[in-house]
Coordinates of C-alpha atoms in Angstrom, one line a residue:
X1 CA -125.9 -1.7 -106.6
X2 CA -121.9 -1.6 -107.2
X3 CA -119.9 -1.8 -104.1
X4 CA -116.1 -3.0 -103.6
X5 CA -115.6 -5.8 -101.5
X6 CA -113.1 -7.2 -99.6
X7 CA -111.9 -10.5 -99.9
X8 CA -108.8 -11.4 -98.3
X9 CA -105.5 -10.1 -97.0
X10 CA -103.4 -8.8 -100.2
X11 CA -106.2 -8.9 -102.1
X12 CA -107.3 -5.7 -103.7
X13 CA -111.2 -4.5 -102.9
X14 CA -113.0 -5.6 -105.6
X15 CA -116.0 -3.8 -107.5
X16 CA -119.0 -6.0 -107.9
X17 CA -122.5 -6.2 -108.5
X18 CA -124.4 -6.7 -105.1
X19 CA -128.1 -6.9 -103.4
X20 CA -129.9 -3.1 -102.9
X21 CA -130.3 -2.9 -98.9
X22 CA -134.2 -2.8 -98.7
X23 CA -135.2 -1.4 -95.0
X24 CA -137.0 -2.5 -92.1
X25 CA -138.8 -1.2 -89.4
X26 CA -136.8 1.8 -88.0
X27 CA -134.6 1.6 -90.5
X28 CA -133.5 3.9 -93.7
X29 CA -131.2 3.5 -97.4
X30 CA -129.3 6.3 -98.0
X31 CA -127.9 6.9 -101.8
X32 CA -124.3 7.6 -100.8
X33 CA -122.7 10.7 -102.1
X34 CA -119.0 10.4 -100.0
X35 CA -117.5 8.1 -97.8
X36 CA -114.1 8.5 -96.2
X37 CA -111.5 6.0 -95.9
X38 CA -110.4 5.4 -92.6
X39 CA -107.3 3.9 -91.3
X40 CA -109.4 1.8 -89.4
X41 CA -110.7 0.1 -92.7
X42 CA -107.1 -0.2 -93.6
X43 CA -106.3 -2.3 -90.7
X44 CA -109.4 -4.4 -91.2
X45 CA -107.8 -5.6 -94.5
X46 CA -104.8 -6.4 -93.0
X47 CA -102.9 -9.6 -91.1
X48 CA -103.9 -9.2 -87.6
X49 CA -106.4 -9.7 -84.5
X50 CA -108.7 -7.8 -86.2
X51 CA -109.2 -8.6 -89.6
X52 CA -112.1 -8.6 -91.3
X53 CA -114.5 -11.9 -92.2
X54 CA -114.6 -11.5 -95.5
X55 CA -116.5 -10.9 -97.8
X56 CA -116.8 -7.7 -96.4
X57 CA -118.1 -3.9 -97.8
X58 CA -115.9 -1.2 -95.6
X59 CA -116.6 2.1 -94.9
X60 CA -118.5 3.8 -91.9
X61 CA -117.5 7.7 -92.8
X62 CA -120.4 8.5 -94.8
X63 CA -123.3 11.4 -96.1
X64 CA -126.1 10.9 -98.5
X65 CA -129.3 11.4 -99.3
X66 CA -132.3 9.5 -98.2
X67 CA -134.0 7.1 -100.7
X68 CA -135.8 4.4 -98.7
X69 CA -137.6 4.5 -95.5
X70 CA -139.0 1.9 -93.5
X71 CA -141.8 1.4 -91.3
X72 CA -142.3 3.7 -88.4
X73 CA -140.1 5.9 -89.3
X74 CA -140.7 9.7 -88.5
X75 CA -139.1 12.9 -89.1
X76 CA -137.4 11.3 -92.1
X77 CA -138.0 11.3 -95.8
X78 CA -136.7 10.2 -99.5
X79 CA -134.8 13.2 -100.7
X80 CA -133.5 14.5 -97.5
X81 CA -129.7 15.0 -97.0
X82 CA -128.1 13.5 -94.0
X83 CA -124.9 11.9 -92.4
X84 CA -125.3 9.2 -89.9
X85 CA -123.7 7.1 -87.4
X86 CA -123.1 3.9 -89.1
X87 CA -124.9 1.6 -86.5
X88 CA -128.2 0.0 -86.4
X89 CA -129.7 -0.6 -82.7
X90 CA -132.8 -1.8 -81.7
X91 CA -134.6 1.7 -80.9
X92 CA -135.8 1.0 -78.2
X93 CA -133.1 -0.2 -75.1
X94 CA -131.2 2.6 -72.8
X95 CA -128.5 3.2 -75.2
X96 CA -130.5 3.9 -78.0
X97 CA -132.8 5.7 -76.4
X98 CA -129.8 7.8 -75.0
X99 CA -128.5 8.6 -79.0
X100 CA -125.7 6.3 -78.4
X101 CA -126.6 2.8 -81.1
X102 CA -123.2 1.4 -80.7
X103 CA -124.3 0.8 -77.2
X104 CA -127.4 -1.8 -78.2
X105 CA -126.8 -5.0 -77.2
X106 CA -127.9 -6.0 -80.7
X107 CA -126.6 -3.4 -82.9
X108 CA -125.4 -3.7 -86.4
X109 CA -122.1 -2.0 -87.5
X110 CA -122.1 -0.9 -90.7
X111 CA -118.6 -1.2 -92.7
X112 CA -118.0 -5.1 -90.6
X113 CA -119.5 -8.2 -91.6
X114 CA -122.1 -7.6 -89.9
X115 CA -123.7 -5.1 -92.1
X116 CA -122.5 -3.6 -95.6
X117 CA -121.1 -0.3 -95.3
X118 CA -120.4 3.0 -97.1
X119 CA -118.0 1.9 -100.1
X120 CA -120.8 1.3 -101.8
X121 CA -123.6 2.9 -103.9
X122 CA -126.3 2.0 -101.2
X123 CA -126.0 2.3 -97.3
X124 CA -128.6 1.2 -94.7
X125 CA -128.7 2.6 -90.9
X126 CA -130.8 3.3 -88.1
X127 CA -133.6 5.8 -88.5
X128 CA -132.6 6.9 -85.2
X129 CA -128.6 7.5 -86.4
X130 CA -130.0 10.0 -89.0
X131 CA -128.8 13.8 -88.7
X132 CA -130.1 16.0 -91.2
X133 CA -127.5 18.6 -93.5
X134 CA -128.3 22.1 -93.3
X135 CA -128.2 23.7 -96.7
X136 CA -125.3 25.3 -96.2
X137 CA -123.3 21.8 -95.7
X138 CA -122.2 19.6 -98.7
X139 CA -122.1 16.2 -99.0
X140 CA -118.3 15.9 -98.4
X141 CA -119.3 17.9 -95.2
X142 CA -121.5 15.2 -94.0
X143 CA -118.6 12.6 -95.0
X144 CA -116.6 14.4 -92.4
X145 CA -118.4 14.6 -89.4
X146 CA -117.2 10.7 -88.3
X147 CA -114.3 11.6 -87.9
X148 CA -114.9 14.9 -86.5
X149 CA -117.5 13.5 -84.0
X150 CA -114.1 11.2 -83.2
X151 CA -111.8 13.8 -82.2
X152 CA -114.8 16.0 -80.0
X153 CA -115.7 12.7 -78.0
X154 CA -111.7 12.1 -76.9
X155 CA -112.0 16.0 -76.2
X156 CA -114.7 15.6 -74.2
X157 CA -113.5 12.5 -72.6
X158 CA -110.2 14.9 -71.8
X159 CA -112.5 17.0 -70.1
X160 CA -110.6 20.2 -72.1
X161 CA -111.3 23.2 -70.3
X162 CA -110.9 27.3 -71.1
X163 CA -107.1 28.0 -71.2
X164 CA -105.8 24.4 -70.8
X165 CA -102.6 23.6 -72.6
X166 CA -103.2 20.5 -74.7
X167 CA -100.9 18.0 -76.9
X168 CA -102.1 16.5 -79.3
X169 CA -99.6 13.5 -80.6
X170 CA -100.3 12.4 -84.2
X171 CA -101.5 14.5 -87.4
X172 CA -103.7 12.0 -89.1
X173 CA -107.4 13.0 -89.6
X174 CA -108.2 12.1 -85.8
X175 CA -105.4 14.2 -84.6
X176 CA -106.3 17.1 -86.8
X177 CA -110.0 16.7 -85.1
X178 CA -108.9 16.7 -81.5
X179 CA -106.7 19.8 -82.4
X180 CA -110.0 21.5 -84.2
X181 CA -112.2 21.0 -81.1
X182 CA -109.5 21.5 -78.4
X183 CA -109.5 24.9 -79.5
X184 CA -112.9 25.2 -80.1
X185 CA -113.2 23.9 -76.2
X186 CA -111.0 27.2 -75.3
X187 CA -107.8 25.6 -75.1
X188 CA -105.2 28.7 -75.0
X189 CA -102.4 26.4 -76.3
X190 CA -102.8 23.2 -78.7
X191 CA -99.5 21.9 -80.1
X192 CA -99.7 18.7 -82.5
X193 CA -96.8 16.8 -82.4
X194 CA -95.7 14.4 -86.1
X195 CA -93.0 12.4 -87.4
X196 CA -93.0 15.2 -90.0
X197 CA -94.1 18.1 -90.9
X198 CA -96.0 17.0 -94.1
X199 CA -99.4 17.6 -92.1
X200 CA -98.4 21.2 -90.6
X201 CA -100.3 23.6 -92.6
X202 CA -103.5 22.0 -91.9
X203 CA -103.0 21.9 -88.2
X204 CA -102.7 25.3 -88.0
X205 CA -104.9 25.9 -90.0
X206 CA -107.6 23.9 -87.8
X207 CA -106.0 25.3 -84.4
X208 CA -103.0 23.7 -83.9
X209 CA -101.4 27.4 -82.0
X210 CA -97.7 25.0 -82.4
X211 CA -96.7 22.2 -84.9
X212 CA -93.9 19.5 -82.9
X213 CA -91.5 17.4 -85.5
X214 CA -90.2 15.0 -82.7
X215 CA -88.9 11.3 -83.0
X216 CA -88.7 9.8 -78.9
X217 CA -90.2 10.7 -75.6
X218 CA -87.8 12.9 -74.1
X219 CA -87.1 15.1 -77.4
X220 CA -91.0 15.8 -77.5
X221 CA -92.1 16.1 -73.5
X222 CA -89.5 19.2 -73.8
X223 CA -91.0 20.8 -76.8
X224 CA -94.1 20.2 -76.1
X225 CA -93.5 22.3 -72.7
X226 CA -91.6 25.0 -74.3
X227 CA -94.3 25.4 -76.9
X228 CA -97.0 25.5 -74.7
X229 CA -95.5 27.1 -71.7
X230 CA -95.5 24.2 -69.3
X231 CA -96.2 20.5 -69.6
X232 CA -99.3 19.8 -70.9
X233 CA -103.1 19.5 -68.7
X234 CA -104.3 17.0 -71.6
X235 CA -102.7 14.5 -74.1
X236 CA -104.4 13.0 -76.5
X237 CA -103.0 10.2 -78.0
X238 CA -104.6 9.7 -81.7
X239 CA -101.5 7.3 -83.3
X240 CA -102.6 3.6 -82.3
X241 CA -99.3 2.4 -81.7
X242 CA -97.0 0.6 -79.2
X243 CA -95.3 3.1 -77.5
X244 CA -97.7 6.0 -77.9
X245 CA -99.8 5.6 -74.3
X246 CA -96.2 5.8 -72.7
X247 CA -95.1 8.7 -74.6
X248 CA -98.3 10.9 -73.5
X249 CA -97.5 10.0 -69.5
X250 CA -93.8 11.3 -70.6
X251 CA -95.5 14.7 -71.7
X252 CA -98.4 15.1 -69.5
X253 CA -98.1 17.3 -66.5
X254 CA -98.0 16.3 -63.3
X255 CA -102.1 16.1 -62.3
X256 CA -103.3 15.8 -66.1
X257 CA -105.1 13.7 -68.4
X258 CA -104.2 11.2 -71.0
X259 CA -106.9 9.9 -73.4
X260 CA -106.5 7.7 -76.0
X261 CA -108.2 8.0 -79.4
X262 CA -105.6 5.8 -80.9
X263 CA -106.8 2.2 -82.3
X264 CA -103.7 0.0 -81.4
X265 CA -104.2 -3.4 -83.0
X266 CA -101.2 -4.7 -81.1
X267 CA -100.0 -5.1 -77.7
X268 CA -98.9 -2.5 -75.8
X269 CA -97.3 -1.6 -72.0
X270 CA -96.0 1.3 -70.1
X271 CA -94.3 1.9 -67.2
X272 CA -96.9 2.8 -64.2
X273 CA -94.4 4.3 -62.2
X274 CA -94.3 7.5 -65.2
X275 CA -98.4 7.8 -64.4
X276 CA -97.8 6.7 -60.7
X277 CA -95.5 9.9 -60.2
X278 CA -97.7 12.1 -62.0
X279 CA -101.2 11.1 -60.5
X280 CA -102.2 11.3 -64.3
X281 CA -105.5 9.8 -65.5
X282 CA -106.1 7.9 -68.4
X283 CA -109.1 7.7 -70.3
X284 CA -110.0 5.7 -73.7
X285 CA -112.3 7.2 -75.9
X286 CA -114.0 5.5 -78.8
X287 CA -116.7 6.7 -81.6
X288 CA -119.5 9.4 -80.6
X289 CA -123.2 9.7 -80.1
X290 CA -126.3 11.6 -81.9
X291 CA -125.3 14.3 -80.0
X292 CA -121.9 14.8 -80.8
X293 CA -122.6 14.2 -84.7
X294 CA -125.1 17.3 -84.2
X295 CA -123.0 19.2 -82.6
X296 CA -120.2 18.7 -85.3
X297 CA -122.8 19.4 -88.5
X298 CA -123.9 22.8 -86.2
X299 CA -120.2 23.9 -85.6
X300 CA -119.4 23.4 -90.0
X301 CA -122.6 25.1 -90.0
X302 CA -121.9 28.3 -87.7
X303 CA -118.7 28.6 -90.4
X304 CA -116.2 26.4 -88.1
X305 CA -115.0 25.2 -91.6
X306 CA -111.1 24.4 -91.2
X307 CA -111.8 20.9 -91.2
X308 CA -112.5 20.9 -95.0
X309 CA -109.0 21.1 -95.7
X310 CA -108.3 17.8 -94.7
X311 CA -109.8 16.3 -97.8
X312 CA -107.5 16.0 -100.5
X313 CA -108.8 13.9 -102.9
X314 CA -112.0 12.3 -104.3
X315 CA -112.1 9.0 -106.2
X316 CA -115.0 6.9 -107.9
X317 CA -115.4 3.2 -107.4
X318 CA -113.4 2.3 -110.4
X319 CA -110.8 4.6 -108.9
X320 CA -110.9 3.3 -105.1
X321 CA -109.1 0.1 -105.1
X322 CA -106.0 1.9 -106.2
X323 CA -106.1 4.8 -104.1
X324 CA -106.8 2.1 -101.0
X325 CA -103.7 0.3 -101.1
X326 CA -102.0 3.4 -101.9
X327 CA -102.8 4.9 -98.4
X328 CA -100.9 2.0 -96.8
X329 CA -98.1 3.8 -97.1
X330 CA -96.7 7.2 -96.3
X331 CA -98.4 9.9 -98.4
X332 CA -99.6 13.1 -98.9
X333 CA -102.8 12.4 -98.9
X334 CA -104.7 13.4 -95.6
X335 CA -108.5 12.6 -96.4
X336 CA -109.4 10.3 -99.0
X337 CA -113.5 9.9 -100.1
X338 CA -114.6 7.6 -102.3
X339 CA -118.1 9.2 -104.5
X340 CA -119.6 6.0 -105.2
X341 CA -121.1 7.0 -108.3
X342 CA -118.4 9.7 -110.1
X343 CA -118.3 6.6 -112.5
X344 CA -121.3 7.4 -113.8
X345 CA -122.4 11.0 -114.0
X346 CA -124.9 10.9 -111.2
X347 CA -122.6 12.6 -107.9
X348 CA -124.8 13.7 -105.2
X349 CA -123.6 17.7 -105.0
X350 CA -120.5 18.9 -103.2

């Protein structure tokens, strides 16, 4: 199969020829028809605690359709279209059991060294991570629900309730996510708060009831209450940088709850006397389980389909490289998916 691998820091991905993933027990290949790029594959390619071993394949936003499947696998078959968590667990301890792989004390990650992931033409995962597309849902639908299944988790992990006021600080793909299923969640007010407004639109197109340009943590904690009619009962914090945990305690409301979606690759502090004096909680909130990935394909499903508008472009592998490096910097891209085989005439549909 062609897949683009990394190599090193400053090195472009590179496009090469590489082993078909056969699977094992439990295990499926997917023919991938869209994987997004995340910023968290971005900051795997660059200089810092958590760069990647190289030589790596990225990519762990990803739909497809079944073309392998190994032993004991049931319920799944070649030619079925699905989107799955990118992990591989043993099938059988409490956490896989429970739907949640990246739990196993042995599982496999795809998109890290320890397993190839989705900027590829092949893809192998855990039958058990498999969630099936209804008809109604396109490939590029089953591309999104990673990220989607993201934002619902930190929502969850917020505890959003009917008629909440939430913030929502940063407009990236994660943010735009939390916004989507904050007000799925019955939130009566969901402002997102940006650096600019380059994002708006599709805020508020996926919920966002208020759109916040602010620069520093007084200037937003005072919008953010004027636009939603009194400090906020939830933050969620979906930028992953220094600065950004102590920011949400500015905003929150005295009582409320701060979670943090945001990867921060570098260290961070706050003042504890801002949470101290608010009683707030703060929760972290990382990837999903089985049941949140269903419960993101039913919502696209039952017509919930905002979320679409995030993706803004499509590239093939020859393309991806380029469009990679180009998303390290500021752009107006929101949602970038690589089709692993536009190349060559054989796109899986949608």
């Amino acid at each position: 199969m062609r897949g683009l691998v990394f190599h090193g820091v400053g090195q472009p991905l590179q496009l090469e020829t590489l082993d078909d993933p056969t699977p094992s027990a439990g295990e499926v290949v997917i023919k991938v028809g869209r994987c997004g790029i995340c910023g968290t594959d971005l900051h795997r390619t660059e200089d810092n605690i958590w760069t990647a071993r190289p030589p790596v394949v990225l990519g762990h936003e990803f739909a497809g359709e079944i073309v392998a499947v190994g032993k004991d696998v049931t319920g799944l078959q070649a030619g079925m279209r699905v989107t799955a968590l990118p992990y591989i667990g043993c099938g059988k301890c409490r956490a896989c059991l429970a739907g949640s792989p990246h739990h196993c004390p042995s599982n496999l990650n795809a998109g890290t060294e320890a397993l190839n992931g989705g900027f590829a033409e092949y893809v192998k995962v855990g039958a058990g991570s498999c969630v099936p597309l209804p008809a109604a849902l396109s490939i590029a639908d089953g591309a999104l629900v990673e990220p989607l299944a993201v934002g619902l988790h930190g929502v969850k992990r917020g505890k959003v309730q009917p008629g909440d006021r939430v913030l929502v600080i940063g407009a990236g793909p994660i943010g735009l996510a939390a916004a989507y299923w904050a007000r799925l969640a019955g939130a009566s007010h969901v402002a997102v708060s940006a650096p600019s407004n380059r994002r708006q639109a599709i805020a508020e197109g996926m919920g966002a009831t208020s759109f916040i340009v602010a620069q520093d943590d007084a200037t937003l904690a005072h919008a953010a209450a004027e636009a939603l009619g009194g400090a906020p009962d939830v933050v969620l914090e979906c930028v992953g940088l220094p600065g950004m945990i102590q920011r949400s305690l500015a905003c929150v409301k005295t009582g409320g709850r701060v979670v943090v979606l945001g990867v921060c690759i570098h260290q961070d502090h706050f003042h504890p006397l801002t949470g101290l004096a608010r009683e707030a909680d703060i929760h972290f909130s990382v990837v999903y389980d089985v049941a949140e990935f269903q419960t993101c394909v039913d919502a696209l499903d039952a017509g919930h389909i905002s979320p679409r508008s995030m993706i803004t472009d499509s590239v093939g592998l020859l393309e991806a490289p380029a469009a990679f490096e180009a998303l390290r910097q500021r752009t107006h891209q929101c949602k970038v998916m690589i089709d692993p085989w536009a190349d060559n005439g054989q796109s899986l549909q949608g």
